[in-house]
């Protein structure tokens, strides 16, 4: 009985030691990775621009849905309002298309620069 508990304790201590050793090695790896500060700043700048463009895209999409609702509820007698809403809808669609192009261009430049810890 004593021998079994000693072996069990030995196995538990060995496993604990191995887990601790692997976590120390992972921390050492994170501390030894060298990142150029200029690359990091450039990557942060590109990611911030991308996030701004994505927020702009979401605002445009909300404006487009609001415009559609307004077009649906405008009476037929108000022709000038309908014409302006249709023009506004077209401008919003073009702005959205441009925004999507800019977002893809920013994503491509982020990938090309090889930013560390890239999450899109």
mmCIF file of C-alpha atoms in Angstrom:
data_model
loop_
_atom_site.group_PDB
_atom_site.id
_atom_site.type_symbol
_atom_site.label_atom_id
_atom_site.label_comp_id
_atom_site.label_asym_id
_atom_site.label_seq_id
_atom_site.Cartn_x
_atom_site.Cartn_y
_atom_site.Cartn_z
ATOM 1 C CA UNK A 1 0.000 0.000 0.000
ATOM 2 C CA UNK A 2 2.846 2.366 0.904
ATOM 3 C CA UNK A 3 4.611 1.571 -2.339
ATOM 4 C CA UNK A 4 1.540 2.413 -4.427
ATOM 5 C CA UNK A 5 1.029 5.765 -2.702
ATOM 6 C CA UNK A 6 4.729 6.599 -3.106
ATOM 7 C CA UNK A 7 4.563 5.811 -6.812
ATOM 8 C CA UNK A 8 1.379 7.829 -7.165
ATOM 9 C CA UNK A 9 2.915 10.805 -5.373
ATOM 10 C CA UNK A 10 6.036 10.524 -7.527
ATOM 11 C CA UNK A 11 3.926 10.552 -10.702
ATOM 12 C CA UNK A 12 1.907 13.563 -9.494
ATOM 13 C CA UNK A 13 5.036 15.536 -8.607
ATOM 14 C CA UNK A 14 6.641 14.645 -11.928
ATOM 15 C CA UNK A 15 3.588 15.817 -13.872
ATOM 16 C CA UNK A 16 3.444 19.060 -11.894
ATOM 17 C CA UNK A 17 7.124 19.675 -12.574
ATOM 18 C CA UNK A 18 6.695 19.067 -16.310
ATOM 19 C CA UNK A 19 3.702 21.408 -16.543
ATOM 20 C CA UNK A 20 5.596 24.113 -14.674
ATOM 21 C CA UNK A 21 8.630 23.647 -16.917
ATOM 22 C CA UNK A 22 6.567 23.948 -20.098
ATOM 23 C CA UNK A 23 4.876 27.147 -18.875
ATOM 24 C CA UNK A 24 8.256 28.678 -18.026
ATOM 25 C CA UNK A 25 9.545 27.844 -21.503
ATOM 26 C CA UNK A 26 6.485 29.476 -23.103
ATOM 27 C CA UNK A 27 7.066 32.652 -21.081
ATOM 28 C CA UNK A 28 10.740 32.648 -22.067
ATOM 29 C CA UNK A 29 9.751 32.399 -25.721
ATOM 30 C CA UNK A 30 7.402 35.396 -25.417
ATOM 31 C CA UNK A 31 10.119 37.455 -23.753
ATOM 32 C CA UNK A 32 12.811 36.579 -26.293
ATOM 33 C CA UNK A 33 10.801 37.397 -29.433
ATOM 34 C CA UNK A 34 12.193 40.619 -30.843
ATOM 35 C CA UNK A 35 9.765 42.958 -32.529
ATOM 36 C CA UNK A 36 10.848 46.135 -34.244
ATOM 37 C CA UNK A 37 9.049 49.116 -32.640
ATOM 38 C CA UNK A 38 8.610 50.852 -35.986
ATOM 39 C CA UNK A 39 6.871 47.779 -37.418
ATOM 40 C CA UNK A 40 4.635 47.571 -34.358
ATOM 41 C CA UNK A 41 3.691 51.245 -34.618
ATOM 42 C CA UNK A 42 2.997 50.891 -38.329
ATOM 43 C CA UNK A 43 0.869 47.815 -37.717
ATOM 44 C CA UNK A 44 -1.077 49.542 -34.950
ATOM 45 C CA UNK A 45 -1.675 52.496 -37.245
ATOM 46 C CA UNK A 46 -2.905 50.243 -40.053
ATOM 47 C CA UNK A 47 -5.169 48.295 -37.698
ATOM 48 C CA UNK A 48 -6.605 51.536 -36.291
ATOM 49 C CA UNK A 49 -7.340 52.786 -39.807
ATOM 50 C CA UNK A 50 -8.995 49.485 -40.647
ATOM 51 C CA UNK A 51 -11.153 49.641 -37.530
ATOM 52 C CA UNK A 52 -12.205 53.192 -38.430
ATOM 53 C CA UNK A 53 -13.129 52.104 -41.943
ATOM 54 C CA UNK A 54 -15.128 49.164 -40.611
ATOM 55 C CA UNK A 55 -17.016 51.505 -38.246
ATOM 56 C CA UNK A 56 -17.661 53.848 -41.182
ATOM 57 C CA UNK A 57 -18.956 50.914 -43.243
ATOM 58 C CA UNK A 58 -21.364 49.934 -40.475
ATOM 59 C CA UNK A 59 -22.673 53.507 -40.255
ATOM 60 C CA UNK A 60 -23.205 53.566 -44.001
ATOM 61 C CA UNK A 61 -25.095 50.285 -43.906
ATOM 62 C CA UNK A 62 -27.353 51.659 -41.164
ATOM 63 C CA UNK A 63 -27.981 54.823 -43.195
ATOM 64 C CA UNK A 64 -28.867 52.697 -46.236
ATOM 65 C CA UNK A 65 -31.404 50.670 -44.267
ATOM 66 C CA UNK A 66 -32.889 53.872 -42.829
ATOM 67 C CA UNK A 67 -33.095 55.322 -46.337
ATOM 68 C CA UNK A 68 -34.926 52.209 -47.589
ATOM 69 C CA UNK A 69 -37.448 52.473 -44.775
ATOM 70 C CA UNK A 70 -38.046 56.135 -45.557
ATOM 71 C CA UNK A 71 -38.535 55.330 -49.239
ATOM 72 C CA UNK A 72 -41.088 52.712 -48.292
ATOM 73 C CA UNK A 73 -43.146 55.099 -46.132
ATOM 74 C CA UNK A 74 -42.992 58.286 -48.233
ATOM 75 C CA UNK A 75 -46.361 59.019 -49.862
ATOM 76 C CA UNK A 76 -46.625 59.027 -53.676
ATOM 77 C CA UNK A 77 -47.546 62.723 -53.688
ATOM 78 C CA UNK A 78 -44.128 63.743 -52.345
ATOM 79 C CA UNK A 79 -42.194 63.248 -55.581
ATOM 80 C CA UNK A 80 -39.304 65.583 -54.747
ATOM 81 C CA UNK A 81 -38.693 63.816 -51.444
ATOM 82 C CA UNK A 82 -38.679 60.449 -53.214
ATOM 83 C CA UNK A 83 -36.249 61.719 -55.847
ATOM 84 C CA UNK A 84 -33.889 63.075 -53.173
ATOM 85 C CA UNK A 85 -34.095 59.818 -51.207
ATOM 86 C CA UNK A 86 -33.302 57.812 -54.337
ATOM 87 C CA UNK A 87 -30.302 60.066 -55.081
ATOM 88 C CA UNK A 88 -29.176 59.763 -51.486
ATOM 89 C CA UNK A 89 -29.512 55.971 -51.699
ATOM 90 C CA UNK A 90 -27.279 55.897 -54.778
ATOM 91 C CA UNK A 91 -24.639 58.093 -53.109
ATOM 92 C CA UNK A 92 -24.681 55.921 -49.998
ATOM 93 C CA UNK A 93 -24.271 52.762 -52.081
ATOM 94 C CA UNK A 94 -21.279 54.288 -53.904
ATOM 95 C CA UNK A 95 -19.750 55.399 -50.596
ATOM 96 C CA UNK A 96 -20.237 51.885 -49.212
ATOM 97 C CA UNK A 97 -18.582 50.360 -52.267
ATOM 98 C CA UNK A 98 -15.594 52.707 -51.862
ATOM 99 C CA UNK A 99 -15.397 51.924 -48.165
ATOM 100 C CA UNK A 100 -15.306 48.180 -48.870
ATOM 101 C CA UNK A 101 -12.518 48.691 -51.402
ATOM 102 C CA UNK A 102 -10.507 50.710 -48.893
ATOM 103 C CA UNK A 103 -11.013 48.063 -46.207
ATOM 104 C CA UNK A 104 -9.757 45.281 -48.487
ATOM 105 C CA UNK A 105 -6.778 47.433 -49.506
ATOM 106 C CA UNK A 106 -5.916 48.068 -45.844
ATOM 107 C CA UNK A 107 -6.251 44.371 -45.022
ATOM 108 C CA UNK A 108 -3.925 43.489 -47.905
ATOM 109 C CA UNK A 109 -1.334 46.026 -46.772
ATOM 110 C CA UNK A 110 -1.569 44.715 -43.200
ATOM 111 C CA UNK A 111 -0.936 41.177 -44.434
ATOM 112 C CA UNK A 112 1.886 42.345 -46.733
ATOM 113 C CA UNK A 113 3.723 44.113 -43.914
ATOM 114 C CA UNK A 114 3.568 40.929 -41.839
ATOM 115 C CA UNK A 115 2.220 42.380 -38.650
ATOM 116 C CA UNK A 116 2.904 40.246 -35.562
ATOM 117 C CA UNK A 117 -0.173 38.877 -33.819
ATOM 118 C CA UNK A 118 -2.404 39.503 -36.835
ATOM 119 C CA UNK A 119 -6.129 39.120 -36.175
ATOM 120 C CA UNK A 120 -8.616 40.348 -38.771
#
